Amino acid sequence: MLRNSLCSLLKNISITEKCAQSNVKTLFTSAANLRDVTDRREMLRSMPAADEGTAGEKAVDVDSLINQNFNVFPDVNTPNRLFNGVPFKDIPIFNIRVSPNNTILCLTTAKGIPQLIRSCGIEGFKNTRKGTNIAAQATAISIGTKALEKGFKSVRVTVRGLGPGRMSAIKGLQMSGLEIISITDTTRVSWNPPRPRKQRKL
Amino acid sequence: MRHLKFIARTIFVQNNDVDAACRTLNRILGREDILDQFRRTRFFEKPHQFRRRINFEKCKAIYNEDMDRKIQFVLRKNRADPFPGSF
Protein backbone atom coordinates (compact mmCIF):
# COMPACT_ATOMS: atom_id res chain seq x y z
CA MET A 1 0.00 0.00 0.00
CA LEU A 2 2.64 2.42 1.17
CA ARG A 3 4.99 1.23 -1.53
CA ASN A 4 2.41 1.75 -4.22
CA SER A 5 1.71 5.27 -3.08
CA LEU A 6 5.46 5.96 -2.95
CA CYS A 7 5.93 4.62 -6.46
CA SER A 8 3.13 6.74 -7.80
CA LEU A 9 4.61 9.74 -6.03
CA LEU A 10 8.02 9.02 -7.54
CA LYS A 11 6.47 8.65 -10.95
CA ASN A 12 4.78 11.98 -10.55
CA ILE A 13 8.03 13.57 -9.50
CA SER A 14 9.92 12.12 -12.47
CA ILE A 15 7.18 13.18 -14.86
CA THR A 16 7.14 16.71 -13.54
CA GLU A 17 10.92 16.85 -13.64
CA LYS A 18 10.93 15.49 -17.16
CA CYS A 19 8.50 18.20 -18.06
CA ALA A 20 10.67 20.82 -16.49
CA GLN A 21 13.98 19.75 -17.95
CA SER A 22 15.13 16.73 -19.93
CA ASN A 23 18.28 14.70 -19.06
CA VAL A 24 17.46 14.54 -15.36
CA LYS A 25 18.09 11.30 -13.55
CA THR A 26 14.86 9.83 -12.19
CA LEU A 27 14.75 9.05 -8.48
CA PHE A 28 14.87 5.45 -7.39
CA THR A 29 15.23 3.72 -4.05
CA SER A 30 17.10 0.54 -3.19
CA ALA A 31 15.17 -0.07 0.03
CA ALA A 32 13.27 -3.02 -1.43
CA ASN A 33 16.50 -4.71 -2.51
CA LEU A 34 18.23 -4.06 0.78
CA ARG A 35 15.47 -5.68 2.80
CA ASP A 36 16.63 -9.22 3.58
CA VAL A 37 13.48 -10.49 5.29
CA THR A 38 10.33 -10.63 3.24
CA ASP A 39 7.75 -12.46 5.33
CA ARG A 40 7.03 -12.84 9.00
CA ARG A 41 7.98 -16.47 9.37
CA GLU A 42 11.36 -15.85 7.85
CA MET A 43 11.87 -12.92 10.17
CA LEU A 44 10.97 -15.05 13.21
CA ARG A 45 13.40 -17.72 12.09
CA SER A 46 16.21 -15.23 11.72
CA MET A 47 15.62 -13.82 15.20
CA PRO A 48 17.81 -15.10 18.06
CA ALA A 49 16.20 -17.86 20.14
CA ALA A 50 14.30 -16.69 23.19
CA ASP A 51 16.11 -17.06 26.49
CA GLU A 52 14.43 -19.84 28.45
CA GLY A 53 16.87 -20.00 31.31
CA THR A 54 18.15 -23.36 30.11
CA ALA A 55 21.77 -22.45 29.61
CA GLY A 56 23.93 -25.53 29.31
CA GLU A 57 21.14 -27.73 28.03
CA LYS A 58 23.10 -28.69 24.94
CA ALA A 59 26.55 -28.42 26.49
CA VAL A 60 28.75 -31.47 26.23
CA ASP A 61 31.51 -30.53 28.66
CA VAL A 62 29.17 -31.00 31.63
CA ASP A 63 28.84 -34.71 31.02
CA SER A 64 32.23 -35.64 32.42
CA LEU A 65 31.51 -33.46 35.43
CA ILE A 66 28.26 -35.30 36.07
CA ASN A 67 30.08 -38.61 36.10
CA GLN A 68 32.73 -37.38 38.53
CA ASN A 69 30.77 -35.66 41.28
CA PHE A 70 28.41 -38.07 42.93
CA ASN A 71 28.03 -35.94 46.04
CA VAL A 72 26.15 -33.20 44.18
CA PHE A 73 23.17 -35.52 43.83
CA PRO A 74 20.81 -36.54 46.64
CA ASP A 75 20.56 -40.05 47.97
CA VAL A 76 18.49 -41.95 50.53
CA ASN A 77 20.10 -40.18 53.50
CA THR A 78 19.66 -36.69 52.03
CA PRO A 79 16.56 -35.70 54.10
CA ASN A 80 18.55 -36.15 57.31
CA ARG A 81 21.78 -34.63 56.05
CA LEU A 82 22.71 -31.61 58.16
CA PHE A 83 23.28 -28.18 56.63
CA ASN A 84 24.43 -25.61 59.22
CA GLY A 85 22.94 -27.87 61.91
CA VAL A 86 19.53 -28.17 60.26
CA PRO A 87 18.40 -31.36 58.53
CA PHE A 88 17.73 -30.99 54.83
CA LYS A 89 14.02 -31.76 55.22
CA ASP A 90 13.50 -28.83 57.63
CA ILE A 91 15.08 -26.13 55.48
CA PRO A 92 12.64 -23.49 54.16
CA ILE A 93 11.74 -23.66 50.49
CA PHE A 94 11.81 -20.97 47.82
CA ASN A 95 9.31 -21.86 45.10
CA ILE A 96 9.97 -20.07 41.83
CA ARG A 97 7.28 -20.21 39.17
CA VAL A 98 8.64 -19.13 35.80
CA SER A 99 6.64 -18.46 32.66
CA PRO A 100 7.55 -16.58 29.51
CA ASN A 101 5.59 -13.57 30.76
CA ASN A 102 6.23 -13.44 34.48
CA THR A 103 8.20 -14.81 37.43
CA ILE A 104 6.63 -15.48 40.82
CA LEU A 105 8.73 -16.22 43.90
CA CYS A 106 7.19 -17.66 47.05
CA LEU A 107 8.99 -18.48 50.28
CA THR A 108 7.45 -21.25 52.36
CA THR A 109 8.49 -23.13 55.46
CA ALA A 110 9.54 -26.76 55.18
CA LYS A 111 5.91 -27.74 55.83
CA GLY A 112 4.75 -25.60 52.91
CA ILE A 113 3.21 -22.67 54.80
CA PRO A 114 3.72 -19.51 52.71
CA GLN A 115 5.74 -16.71 54.30
CA LEU A 116 6.51 -14.26 51.53
CA ILE A 117 5.34 -13.89 47.97
CA ARG A 118 6.47 -11.53 45.27
CA SER A 119 6.24 -11.40 41.52
CA CYS A 120 7.68 -9.20 38.81
CA GLY A 121 4.26 -7.56 38.49
CA ILE A 122 4.16 -6.64 42.19
CA GLU A 123 7.73 -5.36 41.92
CA GLY A 124 6.55 -2.69 39.48
CA PHE A 125 7.42 -4.18 36.13
CA LYS A 126 4.39 -4.06 33.90
CA ASN A 127 3.34 -5.78 30.69
CA THR A 128 6.16 -7.25 28.60
CA ARG A 129 8.79 -6.01 31.02
CA LYS A 130 7.61 -8.59 33.56
CA GLY A 131 8.93 -11.36 31.38
CA THR A 132 12.58 -10.37 31.36
CA ASN A 133 15.56 -11.71 33.22
CA ILE A 134 16.29 -8.27 34.67
CA ALA A 135 12.84 -8.08 36.24
CA ALA A 136 13.23 -11.57 37.69
CA GLN A 137 16.61 -10.72 39.17
CA ALA A 138 15.38 -7.47 40.72
CA THR A 139 12.37 -9.25 42.22
CA ALA A 140 14.54 -12.04 43.58
CA ILE A 141 16.95 -9.57 45.20
CA SER A 142 14.13 -7.64 46.88
CA ILE A 143 12.36 -10.75 48.22
CA GLY A 144 15.69 -12.27 49.21
CA THR A 145 16.59 -9.30 51.40
CA LYS A 146 13.13 -9.45 52.97
CA ALA A 147 13.61 -13.14 53.70
CA LEU A 148 16.95 -12.37 55.34
CA GLU A 149 15.26 -9.74 57.51
CA LYS A 150 12.71 -12.38 58.55
CA GLY A 151 15.55 -14.65 59.58
CA PHE A 152 15.77 -17.15 56.74
CA LYS A 153 19.44 -17.66 55.97
CA SER A 154 19.63 -20.81 53.89
CA VAL A 155 16.96 -22.09 51.55
CA ARG A 156 16.37 -24.82 49.01
CA VAL A 157 15.02 -23.67 45.69
CA THR A 158 12.47 -25.25 43.38
CA VAL A 159 11.95 -23.93 39.87
CA ARG A 160 8.93 -24.69 37.75
CA GLY A 161 8.54 -23.82 34.11
CA LEU A 162 10.73 -22.30 31.43
CA GLY A 163 11.24 -18.62 30.92
CA PRO A 164 13.76 -15.80 30.96
CA GLY A 165 13.62 -15.63 34.77
CA ARG A 166 14.58 -19.23 35.35
CA MET A 167 18.26 -18.77 36.02
CA SER A 168 18.35 -15.07 36.83
CA ALA A 169 15.86 -15.47 39.69
CA ILE A 170 18.11 -18.04 41.36
CA LYS A 171 21.10 -15.80 40.76
CA GLY A 172 19.21 -12.87 42.27
CA LEU A 173 18.43 -14.88 45.41
CA GLN A 174 22.09 -15.65 45.78
CA MET A 175 23.05 -12.01 45.21
CA SER A 176 20.70 -10.94 48.00
CA GLY A 177 22.83 -12.93 50.43
CA LEU A 178 20.75 -16.10 50.90
CA GLU A 179 22.59 -19.38 50.94
CA ILE A 180 21.11 -21.71 48.34
CA ILE A 181 21.59 -25.31 49.35
CA SER A 182 19.92 -27.17 46.54
CA ILE A 183 18.13 -26.54 43.29
CA THR A 184 15.17 -28.71 42.31
CA ASP A 185 13.28 -28.74 39.07
CA THR A 186 9.54 -29.27 39.58
CA THR A 187 8.40 -28.54 36.04
CA ARG A 188 5.23 -30.49 35.38
CA VAL A 189 5.87 -32.78 32.46
CA SER A 190 3.56 -35.51 31.30
CA TRP A 191 4.01 -38.04 28.53
CA ASN A 192 0.27 -38.52 28.11
CA PRO A 193 -1.22 -35.12 28.86
CA PRO A 194 -4.76 -33.97 28.11
CA ARG A 195 -5.00 -32.35 24.71
CA PRO A 196 -3.20 -28.99 24.83
CA ARG A 197 -4.47 -25.86 23.14
CA LYS A 198 -4.08 -25.46 19.42
CA GLN A 199 -0.87 -24.07 17.99
CA ARG A 200 -0.32 -20.37 17.59
CA LYS A 201 -0.61 -18.98 14.11
CA LEU A 202 2.50 -17.14 13.09
CA MET B 1 9.59 -43.00 46.62
CA ARG B 2 10.90 -42.99 43.09
CA HIS B 3 9.99 -39.42 42.29
CA LEU B 4 9.99 -37.73 45.66
CA LYS B 5 10.35 -33.98 45.63
CA PHE B 6 13.87 -32.90 46.63
CA ILE B 7 15.15 -36.36 45.70
CA ALA B 8 14.28 -36.39 42.03
CA ARG B 9 15.63 -33.67 39.71
CA THR B 10 17.64 -32.13 42.52
CA ILE B 11 21.20 -30.92 42.63
CA PHE B 12 23.24 -29.53 45.50
CA VAL B 13 25.05 -26.24 45.12
CA GLN B 14 28.74 -26.55 45.80
CA ASN B 15 30.98 -23.65 46.83
CA ASN B 16 28.08 -21.22 46.24
CA ASP B 17 28.41 -21.85 42.51
CA VAL B 18 24.74 -21.58 41.55
CA ASP B 19 25.51 -21.13 37.86
CA ALA B 20 27.34 -24.42 37.50
CA ALA B 21 24.65 -26.28 39.44
CA CYS B 22 21.96 -24.80 37.18
CA ARG B 23 23.87 -25.74 34.07
CA THR B 24 24.35 -29.31 35.24
CA LEU B 25 20.67 -29.61 36.11
CA ASN B 26 19.64 -28.17 32.74
CA ARG B 27 22.00 -30.53 30.98
CA ILE B 28 20.50 -33.54 32.73
CA LEU B 29 16.94 -32.37 32.02
CA GLY B 30 17.87 -31.83 28.39
CA ARG B 31 19.50 -35.23 28.10
CA GLU B 32 16.48 -36.96 29.64
CA ASP B 33 14.15 -35.29 27.12
CA ILE B 34 12.17 -33.62 29.91
CA LEU B 35 12.56 -30.06 28.63
CA ASP B 36 11.77 -31.11 25.06
CA GLN B 37 8.63 -32.92 26.18
CA PHE B 38 7.58 -29.85 28.17
CA ARG B 39 8.01 -27.61 25.13
CA ARG B 40 6.24 -30.08 22.90
CA THR B 41 3.14 -30.23 25.11
CA ARG B 42 2.56 -26.49 25.29
CA PHE B 43 0.55 -26.72 22.07
CA PHE B 44 -1.22 -29.63 20.43
CA GLU B 45 0.99 -31.53 18.03
CA LYS B 46 -1.03 -32.45 14.96
CA PRO B 47 -0.78 -36.05 13.71
CA HIS B 48 1.18 -35.06 10.63
CA GLN B 49 3.68 -33.16 12.77
CA PHE B 50 3.95 -36.13 15.10
CA ARG B 51 4.60 -38.48 12.17
CA ARG B 52 7.21 -36.17 10.69
CA ARG B 53 8.99 -35.77 13.99
CA ILE B 54 9.06 -39.50 14.70
CA ASN B 55 10.36 -40.28 11.21
CA PHE B 56 13.05 -37.62 11.53
CA GLU B 57 14.12 -38.98 14.91
CA LYS B 58 14.30 -42.51 13.49
CA CYS B 59 16.49 -41.40 10.60
CA LYS B 60 18.70 -39.40 12.94
CA ALA B 61 19.15 -42.35 15.30
CA ILE B 62 20.13 -44.63 12.41
CA TYR B 63 22.59 -42.07 11.05
CA ASN B 64 24.11 -41.49 14.49
CA GLU B 65 24.50 -45.20 15.10
CA ASP B 66 26.24 -45.71 11.77
CA MET B 67 28.47 -42.71 12.29
CA ASP B 68 29.42 -43.83 15.80
CA ARG B 69 30.37 -47.24 14.43
CA LYS B 70 32.46 -45.64 11.71
CA ILE B 71 34.27 -43.41 14.19
CA GLN B 72 34.91 -46.33 16.51
CA PHE B 73 36.30 -48.28 13.56
CA VAL B 74 38.67 -45.51 12.57
CA LEU B 75 39.79 -44.87 16.14
CA ARG B 76 40.27 -48.51 17.09
CA LYS B 77 43.60 -49.53 18.55
CA ASN B 78 45.70 -52.67 18.87
CA ARG B 79 45.12 -53.71 15.31
CA ALA B 80 46.84 -56.83 14.01
CA ASP B 81 47.78 -54.91 10.90
CA PRO B 82 48.31 -51.29 11.96
CA PHE B 83 48.03 -49.89 8.44
CA PRO B 84 45.45 -51.92 6.56
CA GLY B 85 45.53 -51.46 2.81
CA SER B 86 49.12 -50.23 2.61
CA PHE B 87 52.17 -52.32 1.71
XYZ file of C-alpha atoms in Angstrom:
289
model
C 0.000 0.000 0.000
C 2.642 2.423 1.172
C 4.988 1.230 -1.525
C 2.412 1.745 -4.224
C 1.709 5.268 -3.085
C 5.460 5.955 -2.946
C 5.927 4.620 -6.461
C 3.128 6.745 -7.802
C 4.605 9.740 -6.028
C 8.018 9.025 -7.537
C 6.474 8.649 -10.954
C 4.779 11.978 -10.547
C 8.029 13.575 -9.504
C 9.915 12.121 -12.470
C 7.182 13.185 -14.860
C 7.136 16.708 -13.537
C 10.921 16.855 -13.644
C 10.926 15.488 -17.161
C 8.502 18.196 -18.064
C 10.675 20.821 -16.486
C 13.977 19.746 -17.948
C 15.134 16.729 -19.929
C 18.283 14.697 -19.064
C 17.458 14.537 -15.357
C 18.086 11.295 -13.547
C 14.857 9.825 -12.185
C 14.747 9.046 -8.484
C 14.872 5.454 -7.391
C 15.233 3.720 -4.050
C 17.098 0.542 -3.190
C 15.168 -0.073 0.028
C 13.268 -3.021 -1.426
C 16.495 -4.707 -2.514
C 18.231 -4.064 0.779
C 15.467 -5.680 2.802
C 16.633 -9.215 3.577
C 13.478 -10.491 5.295
C 10.328 -10.632 3.237
C 7.751 -12.456 5.333
C 7.032 -12.836 9.002
C 7.981 -16.475 9.366
C 11.364 -15.853 7.847
C 11.868 -12.924 10.172
C 10.972 -15.047 13.208
C 13.397 -17.723 12.085
C 16.211 -15.228 11.721
C 15.625 -13.825 15.203
C 17.811 -15.105 18.062
C 16.198 -17.858 20.136
C 14.297 -16.685 23.185
C 16.109 -17.059 26.494
C 14.432 -19.836 28.445
C 16.870 -20.003 31.314
C 18.145 -23.355 30.113
C 21.774 -22.455 29.611
C 23.931 -25.530 29.313
C 21.137 -27.727 28.027
C 23.095 -28.691 24.940
C 26.547 -28.421 26.485
C 28.749 -31.468 26.233
C 31.511 -30.526 28.662
C 29.174 -30.997 31.629
C 28.844 -34.710 31.016
C 32.234 -35.636 32.416
C 31.508 -33.455 35.434
C 28.264 -35.302 36.071
C 30.081 -38.610 36.102
C 32.731 -37.384 38.534
C 30.772 -35.662 41.282
C 28.414 -38.068 42.931
C 28.034 -35.944 46.044
C 26.148 -33.202 44.178
C 23.168 -35.522 43.828
C 20.815 -36.535 46.642
C 20.556 -40.054 47.968
C 18.487 -41.950 50.531
C 20.099 -40.182 53.496
C 19.659 -36.688 52.035
C 16.559 -35.699 54.097
C 18.549 -36.151 57.311
C 21.780 -34.626 56.047
C 22.710 -31.612 58.157
C 23.280 -28.180 56.629
C 24.428 -25.613 59.223
C 22.944 -27.866 61.913
C 19.529 -28.166 60.256
C 18.401 -31.362 58.526
C 17.727 -30.986 54.832
C 14.023 -31.764 55.224
C 13.499 -28.826 57.628
C 15.082 -26.126 55.483
C 12.640 -23.485 54.157
C 11.739 -23.656 50.494
C 11.810 -20.968 47.817
C 9.312 -21.856 45.100
C 9.966 -20.069 41.828
C 7.285 -20.215 39.171
C 8.637 -19.126 35.800
C 6.641 -18.464 32.664
C 7.551 -16.581 29.510
C 5.588 -13.571 30.757
C 6.233 -13.442 34.483
C 8.200 -14.812 37.426
C 6.634 -15.477 40.824
C 8.725 -16.224 43.901
C 7.187 -17.663 47.047
C 8.986 -18.480 50.280
C 7.449 -21.250 52.365
C 8.488 -23.127 55.460
C 9.544 -26.755 55.176
C 5.913 -27.742 55.831
C 4.748 -25.600 52.911
C 3.206 -22.667 54.803
C 3.716 -19.507 52.712
C 5.736 -16.707 54.305
C 6.509 -14.260 51.527
C 5.343 -13.894 47.966
C 6.474 -11.529 45.266
C 6.236 -11.403 41.517
C 7.684 -9.199 38.807
C 4.255 -7.561 38.495
C 4.157 -6.644 42.190
C 7.726 -5.361 41.918
C 6.549 -2.686 39.482
C 7.417 -4.176 36.129
C 4.389 -4.064 33.896
C 3.344 -5.780 30.686
C 6.165 -7.249 28.603
C 8.794 -6.013 31.023
C 7.608 -8.587 33.557
C 8.931 -11.364 31.376
C 12.579 -10.369 31.359
C 15.556 -11.707 33.221
C 16.293 -8.270 34.666
C 12.838 -8.077 36.237
C 13.234 -11.573 37.688
C 16.607 -10.721 39.171
C 15.378 -7.466 40.719
C 12.374 -9.251 42.219
C 14.538 -12.040 43.578
C 16.949 -9.570 45.196
C 14.129 -7.645 46.880
C 12.355 -10.746 48.216
C 15.695 -12.268 49.213
C 16.593 -9.300 51.395
C 13.131 -9.448 52.970
C 13.608 -13.142 53.702
C 16.953 -12.365 55.335
C 15.258 -9.741 57.515
C 12.714 -12.381 58.548
C 15.547 -14.649 59.584
C 15.770 -17.149 56.743
C 19.437 -17.663 55.966
C 19.631 -20.807 53.887
C 16.957 -22.093 51.551
C 16.370 -24.816 49.010
C 15.015 -23.669 45.686
C 12.472 -25.254 43.375
C 11.947 -23.933 39.866
C 8.930 -24.685 37.753
C 8.535 -23.817 34.110
C 10.733 -22.302 31.434
C 11.241 -18.617 30.915
C 13.763 -15.803 30.956
C 13.619 -15.628 34.765
C 14.581 -19.235 35.352
C 18.264 -18.768 36.016
C 18.352 -15.074 36.834
C 15.861 -15.468 39.692
C 18.112 -18.043 41.364
C 21.096 -15.796 40.757
C 19.207 -12.867 42.273
C 18.431 -14.876 45.410
C 22.093 -15.645 45.783
C 23.047 -12.006 45.212
C 20.696 -10.943 47.998
C 22.830 -12.933 50.428
C 20.748 -16.096 50.896
C 22.587 -19.384 50.939
C 21.113 -21.713 48.340
C 21.587 -25.315 49.352
C 19.918 -27.168 46.539
C 18.126 -26.540 43.289
C 15.173 -28.715 42.313
C 13.278 -28.742 39.066
C 9.544 -29.272 39.576
C 8.396 -28.542 36.036
C 5.232 -30.493 35.376
C 5.870 -32.778 32.463
C 3.559 -35.512 31.298
C 4.010 -38.044 28.526
C 0.267 -38.518 28.109
C -1.222 -35.120 28.863
C -4.759 -33.966 28.112
C -5.003 -32.350 24.709
C -3.200 -28.994 24.832
C -4.467 -25.864 23.143
C -4.076 -25.461 19.423
C -0.875 -24.071 17.990
C -0.325 -20.370 17.593
C -0.613 -18.983 14.114
C 2.501 -17.142 13.095
C 9.586 -43.001 46.625
C 10.896 -42.990 43.089
C 9.993 -39.422 42.291
C 9.988 -37.726 45.660
C 10.349 -33.983 45.632
C 13.874 -32.899 46.633
C 15.153 -36.357 45.705
C 14.278 -36.394 42.030
C 15.627 -33.669 39.707
C 17.637 -32.129 42.522
C 21.196 -30.916 42.634
C 23.243 -29.528 45.504
C 25.047 -26.237 45.118
C 28.739 -26.547 45.804
C 30.981 -23.647 46.835
C 28.076 -21.217 46.240
C 28.407 -21.852 42.510
C 24.744 -21.578 41.546
C 25.505 -21.134 37.859
C 27.344 -24.418 37.497
C 24.649 -26.278 39.435
C 21.956 -24.800 37.177
C 23.873 -25.740 34.073
C 24.352 -29.313 35.238
C 20.667 -29.605 36.107
C 19.637 -28.170 32.742
C 22.001 -30.529 30.982
C 20.497 -33.539 32.727
C 16.939 -32.374 32.020
C 17.868 -31.827 28.391
C 19.501 -35.228 28.104
C 16.483 -36.956 29.642
C 14.152 -35.291 27.125
C 12.167 -33.622 29.914
C 12.562 -30.065 28.629
C 11.771 -31.107 25.060
C 8.634 -32.919 26.176
C 7.583 -29.854 28.172
C 8.014 -27.606 25.135
C 6.237 -30.075 22.904
C 3.139 -30.229 25.106
C 2.560 -26.488 25.293
C 0.548 -26.723 22.074
C -1.217 -29.632 20.433
C 0.992 -31.529 18.026
C -1.028 -32.449 14.961
C -0.784 -36.049 13.709
C 1.182 -35.057 10.627
C 3.676 -33.158 12.774
C 3.950 -36.133 15.096
C 4.601 -38.478 12.167
C 7.207 -36.168 10.688
C 8.994 -35.765 13.993
C 9.062 -39.498 14.704
C 10.357 -40.285 11.211
C 13.047 -37.621 11.532
C 14.122 -38.985 14.912
C 14.299 -42.510 13.490
C 16.495 -41.397 10.605
C 18.699 -39.397 12.941
C 19.152 -42.347 15.305
C 20.129 -44.633 12.411
C 22.589 -42.072 11.049
C 24.112 -41.490 14.486
C 24.504 -45.204 15.100
C 26.240 -45.709 11.774
C 28.474 -42.707 12.290
C 29.422 -43.828 15.801
C 30.365 -47.240 14.426
C 32.463 -45.638 11.711
C 34.270 -43.407 14.187
C 34.912 -46.326 16.509
C 36.299 -48.275 13.558
C 38.672 -45.505 12.567
C 39.791 -44.872 16.136
C 40.272 -48.514 17.094
C 43.603 -49.528 18.549
C 45.698 -52.668 18.871
C 45.119 -53.706 15.310
C 46.839 -56.833 14.009
C 47.783 -54.908 10.897
C 48.312 -51.293 11.961
C 48.027 -49.892 8.438
C 45.451 -51.922 6.557
C 45.529 -51.465 2.808
C 49.115 -50.234 2.613
C 52.166 -52.320 1.711
